[in-house]
Amino acid sequence: RFRALGGSGITLVKSALAPIWNPAGLANIARQEVEFAREILPGGIPKQYFAYAAPLGRNIYHAQAIQYEGDELAKEIVYYSSYGTDLSLFSTYFNQAQLGINLKGYLIEVGAECIGVDCSRGSGYGYGIDFGFQWAIDRLIHFGLVLKDPLSFIQYENQLSSNKYSESLPPQVLAGVSYDFSPVFRASVDLQKAMYADQMDRISMGLEKK
């Protein structure tokens, strides 16, 4: 659905897909859910996602998910432990607002079994944190905000040279809005704001008929 909407979905996700779009969407889950998704990236590289989500307690919801992408030369596994809550517990002003968080673990492998001076193999591991927010401003307008990786750490090691280094992932800020023109038509727009000079602003938008 969100691919068909041009890659916009941070205001609309309300399922076990929430960890990869907006963890705040978990607060809309009414029962246990299992979700599986698969796509082919450029170059024929597979990407797969599996998640289980369910209410955890009063106004607390969670999901446990794993995402795998790559081939024999490079692969990345991301584990999500995600939680969402309804902010109506704290203020009636935010009666239709939800907040969510992703706790992520990364496992990375690069290179294949080989020999020779041109051979290189390595691995990496680390963590990241995402924050998400959704708010139904009124019956027609919904707002979403996601802050990806404001805190992160990845440790890499070249397994042939034993050299090690670490880095933080570049944070990303995404904001979105959806508007119901009628009971049938809805428009959705997401904006990813560049944080560094080597990044670009990106707008994703789509229209759906229910």
PDB file of C-alpha atoms in Angstrom:
ATOM      1  CA  ARG A   1       0.000   0.000   0.000  1.00  0.00           C
ATOM      2  CA  PHE A   2       2.676   2.522   0.979  1.00  0.00           C
ATOM      3  CA  ARG A   3       4.819   1.722  -2.070  1.00  0.00           C
ATOM      4  CA  ALA A   4       1.738   2.415  -4.181  1.00  0.00           C
ATOM      5  CA  LEU A   5       1.423   5.745  -2.335  1.00  0.00           C
ATOM      6  CA  GLY A   6       4.840   6.731  -3.666  1.00  0.00           C
ATOM      7  CA  GLY A   7       6.624   5.697  -0.484  1.00  0.00           C
ATOM      8  CA  SER A   8       4.518   7.858   1.846  1.00  0.00           C
ATOM      9  CA  GLY A   9       3.035   6.174   4.881  1.00  0.00           C
ATOM     10  CA  ILE A  10       4.233   7.601   8.181  1.00  0.00           C
ATOM     11  CA  THR A  11       0.795   9.083   8.936  1.00  0.00           C
ATOM     12  CA  LEU A  12      -1.225   6.054   7.792  1.00  0.00           C
ATOM     13  CA  VAL A  13       0.552   2.934   9.059  1.00  0.00           C
ATOM     14  CA  LYS A  14      -1.519   1.146  11.721  1.00  0.00           C
ATOM     15  CA  SER A  15      -0.240  -2.423  11.608  1.00  0.00           C
ATOM     16  CA  ALA A  16       2.752  -4.652  12.265  1.00  0.00           C
ATOM     17  CA  LEU A  17       4.524  -2.728   9.466  1.00  0.00           C
ATOM     18  CA  ALA A  18       4.861   0.204  11.898  1.00  0.00           C
ATOM     19  CA  PRO A  19       8.494  -0.519  12.932  1.00  0.00           C
ATOM     20  CA  ILE A  20       9.780   0.244   9.417  1.00  0.00           C
ATOM     21  CA  TRP A  21       7.433   3.185   8.712  1.00  0.00           C
ATOM     22  CA  ASN A  22       6.502   4.828  12.029  1.00  0.00           C
ATOM     23  CA  PRO A  23       6.559   3.007  15.394  1.00  0.00           C
ATOM     24  CA  ALA A  24       3.763   5.276  16.669  1.00  0.00           C
ATOM     25  CA  GLY A  25       1.400   3.337  14.404  1.00  0.00           C
ATOM     26  CA  LEU A  26       1.600   0.399  16.826  1.00  0.00           C
ATOM     27  CA  ALA A  27      -0.804   2.233  19.162  1.00  0.00           C
ATOM     28  CA  ASN A  28      -3.620   1.524  16.703  1.00  0.00           C
ATOM     29  CA  ILE A  29      -3.307  -2.267  16.897  1.00  0.00           C
ATOM     30  CA  ALA A  30      -6.401  -3.908  18.383  1.00  0.00           C
ATOM     31  CA  ARG A  31      -5.283  -7.556  18.336  1.00  0.00           C
ATOM     32  CA  GLN A  32      -2.316  -9.812  17.593  1.00  0.00           C
ATOM     33  CA  GLU A  33      -0.902  -9.437  14.082  1.00  0.00           C
ATOM     34  CA  VAL A  34       1.714 -11.214  11.990  1.00  0.00           C
ATOM     35  CA  GLU A  35       3.117  -9.467   8.924  1.00  0.00           C
ATOM     36  CA  PHE A  36       5.435 -10.677   6.171  1.00  0.00           C
ATOM     37  CA  ALA A  37       6.673  -8.479   3.328  1.00  0.00           C
ATOM     38  CA  ARG A  38       9.121  -9.094   0.496  1.00  0.00           C
ATOM     39  CA  GLU A  39      10.487  -6.913  -2.264  1.00  0.00           C
ATOM     40  CA  ILE A  40      13.288  -6.958  -4.819  1.00  0.00           C
ATOM     41  CA  LEU A  41      15.743  -4.083  -4.612  1.00  0.00           C
ATOM     42  CA  PRO A  42      17.676  -2.694  -7.623  1.00  0.00           C
ATOM     43  CA  GLY A  43      20.105  -5.290  -8.920  1.00  0.00           C
ATOM     44  CA  GLY A  44      17.802  -8.141  -7.949  1.00  0.00           C
ATOM     45  CA  ILE A  45      18.764  -8.025  -4.261  1.00  0.00           C
ATOM     46  CA  PRO A  46      16.014  -9.491  -2.035  1.00  0.00           C
ATOM     47  CA  LYS A  47      14.641  -7.716   1.023  1.00  0.00           C
ATOM     48  CA  GLN A  48      12.379  -9.501   3.506  1.00  0.00           C
ATOM     49  CA  TYR A  49      10.554  -8.400   6.652  1.00  0.00           C
ATOM     50  CA  PHE A  50       8.721 -10.421   9.300  1.00  0.00           C
ATOM     51  CA  ALA A  51       6.967  -9.002  12.370  1.00  0.00           C
ATOM     52  CA  TYR A  52       4.708  -9.952  15.240  1.00  0.00           C
ATOM     53  CA  ALA A  53       2.720  -7.195  16.983  1.00  0.00           C
ATOM     54  CA  ALA A  54       0.164  -7.191  19.798  1.00  0.00           C
ATOM     55  CA  PRO A  55      -1.238  -5.138  22.683  1.00  0.00           C
ATOM     56  CA  LEU A  56       1.092  -5.442  25.670  1.00  0.00           C
ATOM     57  CA  GLY A  57      -1.015  -3.826  28.375  1.00  0.00           C
ATOM     58  CA  ARG A  58      -3.271  -0.876  28.984  1.00  0.00           C
ATOM     59  CA  ASN A  59      -2.448   1.613  26.203  1.00  0.00           C
ATOM     60  CA  ILE A  60       0.904  -0.095  25.569  1.00  0.00           C
ATOM     61  CA  TYR A  61       1.611  -1.969  22.325  1.00  0.00           C
ATOM     62  CA  HIS A  62       4.681  -3.745  21.017  1.00  0.00           C
ATOM     63  CA  ALA A  63       6.174  -5.434  17.964  1.00  0.00           C
ATOM     64  CA  GLN A  64       9.164  -7.695  17.461  1.00  0.00           C
ATOM     65  CA  ALA A  65      10.431  -7.702  13.897  1.00  0.00           C
ATOM     66  CA  ILE A  66      13.381  -8.729  11.772  1.00  0.00           C
ATOM     67  CA  GLN A  67      14.434  -7.391   8.384  1.00  0.00           C
ATOM     68  CA  TYR A  68      16.953  -9.036   6.067  1.00  0.00           C
ATOM     69  CA  GLU A  69      18.384  -7.656   2.850  1.00  0.00           C
ATOM     70  CA  GLY A  70      21.366  -8.582   0.728  1.00  0.00           C
ATOM     71  CA  ASP A  71      23.075 -11.373  -1.188  1.00  0.00           C
ATOM     72  CA  GLU A  72      26.229 -13.481  -0.836  1.00  0.00           C
ATOM     73  CA  LEU A  73      28.469 -10.382  -1.149  1.00  0.00           C
ATOM     74  CA  ALA A  74      26.764  -8.033   1.284  1.00  0.00           C
ATOM     75  CA  LYS A  75      23.933  -8.538   3.752  1.00  0.00           C
ATOM     76  CA  GLU A  76      22.317  -6.620   6.601  1.00  0.00           C
ATOM     77  CA  ILE A  77      20.009  -7.900   9.326  1.00  0.00           C
ATOM     78  CA  VAL A  78      18.055  -5.437  11.492  1.00  0.00           C
ATOM     79  CA  TYR A  79      16.132  -6.522  14.570  1.00  0.00           C
ATOM     80  CA  TYR A  80      13.367  -4.220  15.847  1.00  0.00           C
ATOM     81  CA  SER A  81      11.936  -4.187  19.348  1.00  0.00           C
ATOM     82  CA  SER A  82       9.226  -1.540  19.050  1.00  0.00           C
ATOM     83  CA  TYR A  83       6.752   0.037  21.468  1.00  0.00           C
ATOM     84  CA  GLY A  84       3.860   2.472  21.102  1.00  0.00           C
ATOM     85  CA  THR A  85       1.408   4.232  23.382  1.00  0.00           C
ATOM     86  CA  ASP A  86      -1.684   6.421  23.182  1.00  0.00           C
ATOM     87  CA  LEU A  87      -0.976   9.899  24.588  1.00  0.00           C
ATOM     88  CA  SER A  88      -4.577  10.352  25.712  1.00  0.00           C
ATOM     89  CA  LEU A  89      -3.353   8.943  29.039  1.00  0.00           C
ATOM     90  CA  PHE A  90      -1.495  12.200  29.666  1.00  0.00           C
ATOM     91  CA  SER A  91      -3.676  14.920  28.114  1.00  0.00           C
ATOM     92  CA  THR A  92      -7.117  15.157  26.512  1.00  0.00           C
ATOM     93  CA  TYR A  93      -5.569  17.637  24.049  1.00  0.00           C
ATOM     94  CA  PHE A  94      -3.671  14.698  22.527  1.00  0.00           C
ATOM     95  CA  ASN A  95      -6.692  12.433  22.539  1.00  0.00           C
ATOM     96  CA  GLN A  96      -5.872  11.171  19.027  1.00  0.00           C
ATOM     97  CA  ALA A  97      -2.062  11.196  19.320  1.00  0.00           C
ATOM     98  CA  GLN A  98       0.350   8.277  19.550  1.00  0.00           C
ATOM     99  CA  LEU A  99       4.044   8.014  20.361  1.00  0.00           C
ATOM    100  CA  GLY A 100       6.401   5.170  19.449  1.00  0.00           C
ATOM    101  CA  ILE A 101      10.012   4.045  19.730  1.00  0.00           C
ATOM    102  CA  ASN A 102      12.184   1.543  17.858  1.00  0.00           C
ATOM    103  CA  LEU A 103      15.144  -0.144  19.553  1.00  0.00           C
ATOM    104  CA  LYS A 104      17.216  -1.598  16.719  1.00  0.00           C
ATOM    105  CA  GLY A 105      20.110  -4.031  16.511  1.00  0.00           C
ATOM    106  CA  TYR A 106      22.269  -4.220  13.369  1.00  0.00           C
ATOM    107  CA  LEU A 107      24.302  -7.137  12.018  1.00  0.00           C
ATOM    108  CA  ILE A 108      26.288  -6.576   8.798  1.00  0.00           C
ATOM    109  CA  GLU A 109      28.487  -8.859   6.695  1.00  0.00           C
ATOM    110  CA  VAL A 110      30.438  -7.847   3.587  1.00  0.00           C
ATOM    111  CA  GLY A 111      32.533  -9.980   1.256  1.00  0.00           C
ATOM    112  CA  ALA A 112      32.697 -13.676   0.423  1.00  0.00           C
ATOM    113  CA  GLU A 113      35.200 -16.438   1.101  1.00  0.00           C
ATOM    114  CA  CYS A 114      38.262 -15.641  -1.010  1.00  0.00           C
ATOM    115  CA  ILE A 115      42.057 -15.502  -1.070  1.00  0.00           C
ATOM    116  CA  GLY A 116      44.595 -13.038  -2.476  1.00  0.00           C
ATOM    117  CA  VAL A 117      45.709  -9.443  -1.934  1.00  0.00           C
ATOM    118  CA  ASP A 118      42.544  -8.025  -3.521  1.00  0.00           C
ATOM    119  CA  CYS A 119      40.323  -9.967  -1.160  1.00  0.00           C
ATOM    120  CA  SER A 120      38.409  -8.201   1.598  1.00  0.00           C
ATOM    121  CA  ARG A 121      35.888  -9.431   4.117  1.00  0.00           C
ATOM    122  CA  GLY A 122      34.334  -7.669   7.058  1.00  0.00           C
ATOM    123  CA  SER A 123      31.485  -7.526   9.509  1.00  0.00           C
ATOM    124  CA  GLY A 124      29.747  -5.015  11.700  1.00  0.00           C
ATOM    125  CA  TYR A 125      27.267  -4.767  14.530  1.00  0.00           C
ATOM    126  CA  GLY A 126      25.588  -1.999  16.461  1.00  0.00           C
ATOM    127  CA  TYR A 127      22.385  -0.335  17.545  1.00  0.00           C
ATOM    128  CA  GLY A 128      20.041   2.499  16.629  1.00  0.00           C
ATOM    129  CA  ILE A 129      16.960   4.242  18.045  1.00  0.00           C
ATOM    130  CA  ASP A 130      13.978   5.758  16.224  1.00  0.00           C
ATOM    131  CA  PHE A 131      11.169   7.938  17.581  1.00  0.00           C
ATOM    132  CA  GLY A 132       7.756   8.278  15.954  1.00  0.00           C
ATOM    133  CA  PHE A 133       4.656  10.431  16.413  1.00  0.00           C
ATOM    134  CA  GLN A 134       1.176  10.329  14.871  1.00  0.00           C
ATOM    135  CA  TRP A 135      -1.696  12.736  15.474  1.00  0.00           C
ATOM    136  CA  ALA A 136      -5.214  12.784  14.057  1.00  0.00           C
ATOM    137  CA  ILE A 137      -5.638  16.565  14.154  1.00  0.00           C
ATOM    138  CA  ASP A 138      -9.273  16.135  13.162  1.00  0.00           C
ATOM    139  CA  ARG A 139     -11.358  13.600  11.271  1.00  0.00           C
ATOM    140  CA  LEU A 140      -9.820  14.595   7.923  1.00  0.00           C
ATOM    141  CA  ILE A 141      -6.205  15.566   8.630  1.00  0.00           C
ATOM    142  CA  HIS A 142      -3.506  13.289  10.056  1.00  0.00           C
ATOM    143  CA  PHE A 143       0.074  14.283  10.876  1.00  0.00           C
ATOM    144  CA  GLY A 144       3.163  12.115  11.325  1.00  0.00           C
ATOM    145  CA  LEU A 145       6.781  12.671  12.381  1.00  0.00           C
ATOM    146  CA  VAL A 146       9.708  10.231  12.520  1.00  0.00           C
ATOM    147  CA  LEU A 147      13.244  10.829  13.806  1.00  0.00           C
ATOM    148  CA  LYS A 148      15.531   7.995  12.704  1.00  0.00           C
ATOM    149  CA  ASP A 149      18.833   7.181  14.389  1.00  0.00           C
ATOM    150  CA  PRO A 150      19.413  10.262  16.564  1.00  0.00           C
ATOM    151  CA  LEU A 151      21.387   7.781  18.685  1.00  0.00           C
ATOM    152  CA  SER A 152      23.323   5.017  16.942  1.00  0.00           C
ATOM    153  CA  PHE A 153      26.630   3.181  16.937  1.00  0.00           C
ATOM    154  CA  ILE A 154      28.115   0.709  14.446  1.00  0.00           C
ATOM    155  CA  GLN A 155      31.389  -1.177  15.029  1.00  0.00           C
ATOM    156  CA  TYR A 156      33.125  -2.572  11.921  1.00  0.00           C
ATOM    157  CA  GLU A 157      36.016  -4.999  11.552  1.00  0.00           C
ATOM    158  CA  ASN A 158      38.009  -6.006   8.459  1.00  0.00           C
ATOM    159  CA  GLN A 159      38.505  -9.696   9.132  1.00  0.00           C
ATOM    160  CA  LEU A 160      41.589  -9.980   6.921  1.00  0.00           C
ATOM    161  CA  SER A 161      43.545  -7.019   8.318  1.00  0.00           C
ATOM    162  CA  SER A 162      41.863  -7.008  11.767  1.00  0.00           C
ATOM    163  CA  ASN A 163      41.437  -3.225  11.449  1.00  0.00           C
ATOM    164  CA  LYS A 164      38.460  -1.857  13.387  1.00  0.00           C
ATOM    165  CA  TYR A 165      36.555   1.400  13.231  1.00  0.00           C
ATOM    166  CA  SER A 166      33.179   2.736  14.313  1.00  0.00           C
ATOM    167  CA  GLU A 167      30.686   5.351  13.200  1.00  0.00           C
ATOM    168  CA  SER A 168      27.279   6.794  13.929  1.00  0.00           C
ATOM    169  CA  LEU A 169      24.524   6.479  11.350  1.00  0.00           C
ATOM    170  CA  PRO A 170      23.343   9.800   9.859  1.00  0.00           C
ATOM    171  CA  PRO A 171      20.030  10.797  11.483  1.00  0.00           C
ATOM    172  CA  GLN A 172      16.976  11.361   9.309  1.00  0.00           C
ATOM    173  CA  VAL A 173      13.901  13.527   9.905  1.00  0.00           C
ATOM    174  CA  LEU A 174      10.626  12.699   8.147  1.00  0.00           C
ATOM    175  CA  ALA A 175       7.323  14.567   8.408  1.00  0.00           C
ATOM    176  CA  GLY A 176       4.069  13.691   6.715  1.00  0.00           C
ATOM    177  CA  VAL A 177       0.434  14.679   6.383  1.00  0.00           C
ATOM    178  CA  SER A 178      -2.602  12.940   4.919  1.00  0.00           C
ATOM    179  CA  TYR A 179      -5.919  14.521   4.011  1.00  0.00           C
ATOM    180  CA  ASP A 180      -9.255  12.860   3.304  1.00  0.00           C
ATOM    181  CA  PHE A 181     -10.873  14.790   0.463  1.00  0.00           C
ATOM    182  CA  SER A 182     -13.985  12.648   0.824  1.00  0.00           C
ATOM    183  CA  PRO A 183     -15.005   9.314   2.359  1.00  0.00           C
ATOM    184  CA  VAL A 184     -13.436   7.743  -0.736  1.00  0.00           C
ATOM    185  CA  PHE A 185     -10.302   9.745  -1.675  1.00  0.00           C
ATOM    186  CA  ARG A 186      -7.224  10.385   0.454  1.00  0.00           C
ATOM    187  CA  ALA A 187      -3.925  12.129  -0.348  1.00  0.00           C
ATOM    188  CA  SER A 188      -0.666  11.430   1.488  1.00  0.00           C
ATOM    189  CA  VAL A 189       2.608  13.413   1.422  1.00  0.00           C
ATOM    190  CA  ASP A 190       5.886  12.668   3.257  1.00  0.00           C
ATOM    191  CA  LEU A 191       8.961  14.929   3.361  1.00  0.00           C
ATOM    192  CA  GLN A 192      12.429  13.692   4.284  1.00  0.00           C
ATOM    193  CA  LYS A 193      14.580  16.655   5.316  1.00  0.00           C
ATOM    194  CA  ALA A 194      18.321  16.508   4.593  1.00  0.00           C
ATOM    195  CA  MET A 195      20.539  16.852   7.658  1.00  0.00           C
ATOM    196  CA  TYR A 196      23.955  16.796   5.936  1.00  0.00           C
ATOM    197  CA  ALA A 197      25.459  18.262   2.765  1.00  0.00           C
ATOM    198  CA  ASP A 198      25.676  14.871   1.035  1.00  0.00           C
ATOM    199  CA  GLN A 199      21.956  14.174   1.589  1.00  0.00           C
ATOM    200  CA  MET A 200      18.975  15.434  -0.409  1.00  0.00           C
ATOM    201  CA  ASP A 201      15.476  16.530   0.499  1.00  0.00           C
ATOM    202  CA  ARG A 202      12.909  14.014  -0.731  1.00  0.00           C
ATOM    203  CA  ILE A 203       9.151  14.301  -1.178  1.00  0.00           C
ATOM    204  CA  SER A 204       6.964  11.193  -1.492  1.00  0.00           C
ATOM    205  CA  MET A 205       3.286  11.501  -2.346  1.00  0.00           C
ATOM    206  CA  GLY A 206       0.332   9.427  -3.425  1.00  0.00           C
ATOM    207  CA  LEU A 207      -3.432   9.305  -3.797  1.00  0.00           C
ATOM    208  CA  GLU A 208      -5.658   6.382  -2.902  1.00  0.00           C
ATOM    209  CA  LYS A 209      -9.285   5.494  -3.446  1.00  0.00           C
ATOM    210  CA  LYS A 210     -10.894   3.427  -0.708  1.00  0.00           C
TER     211      LYS A 210
END
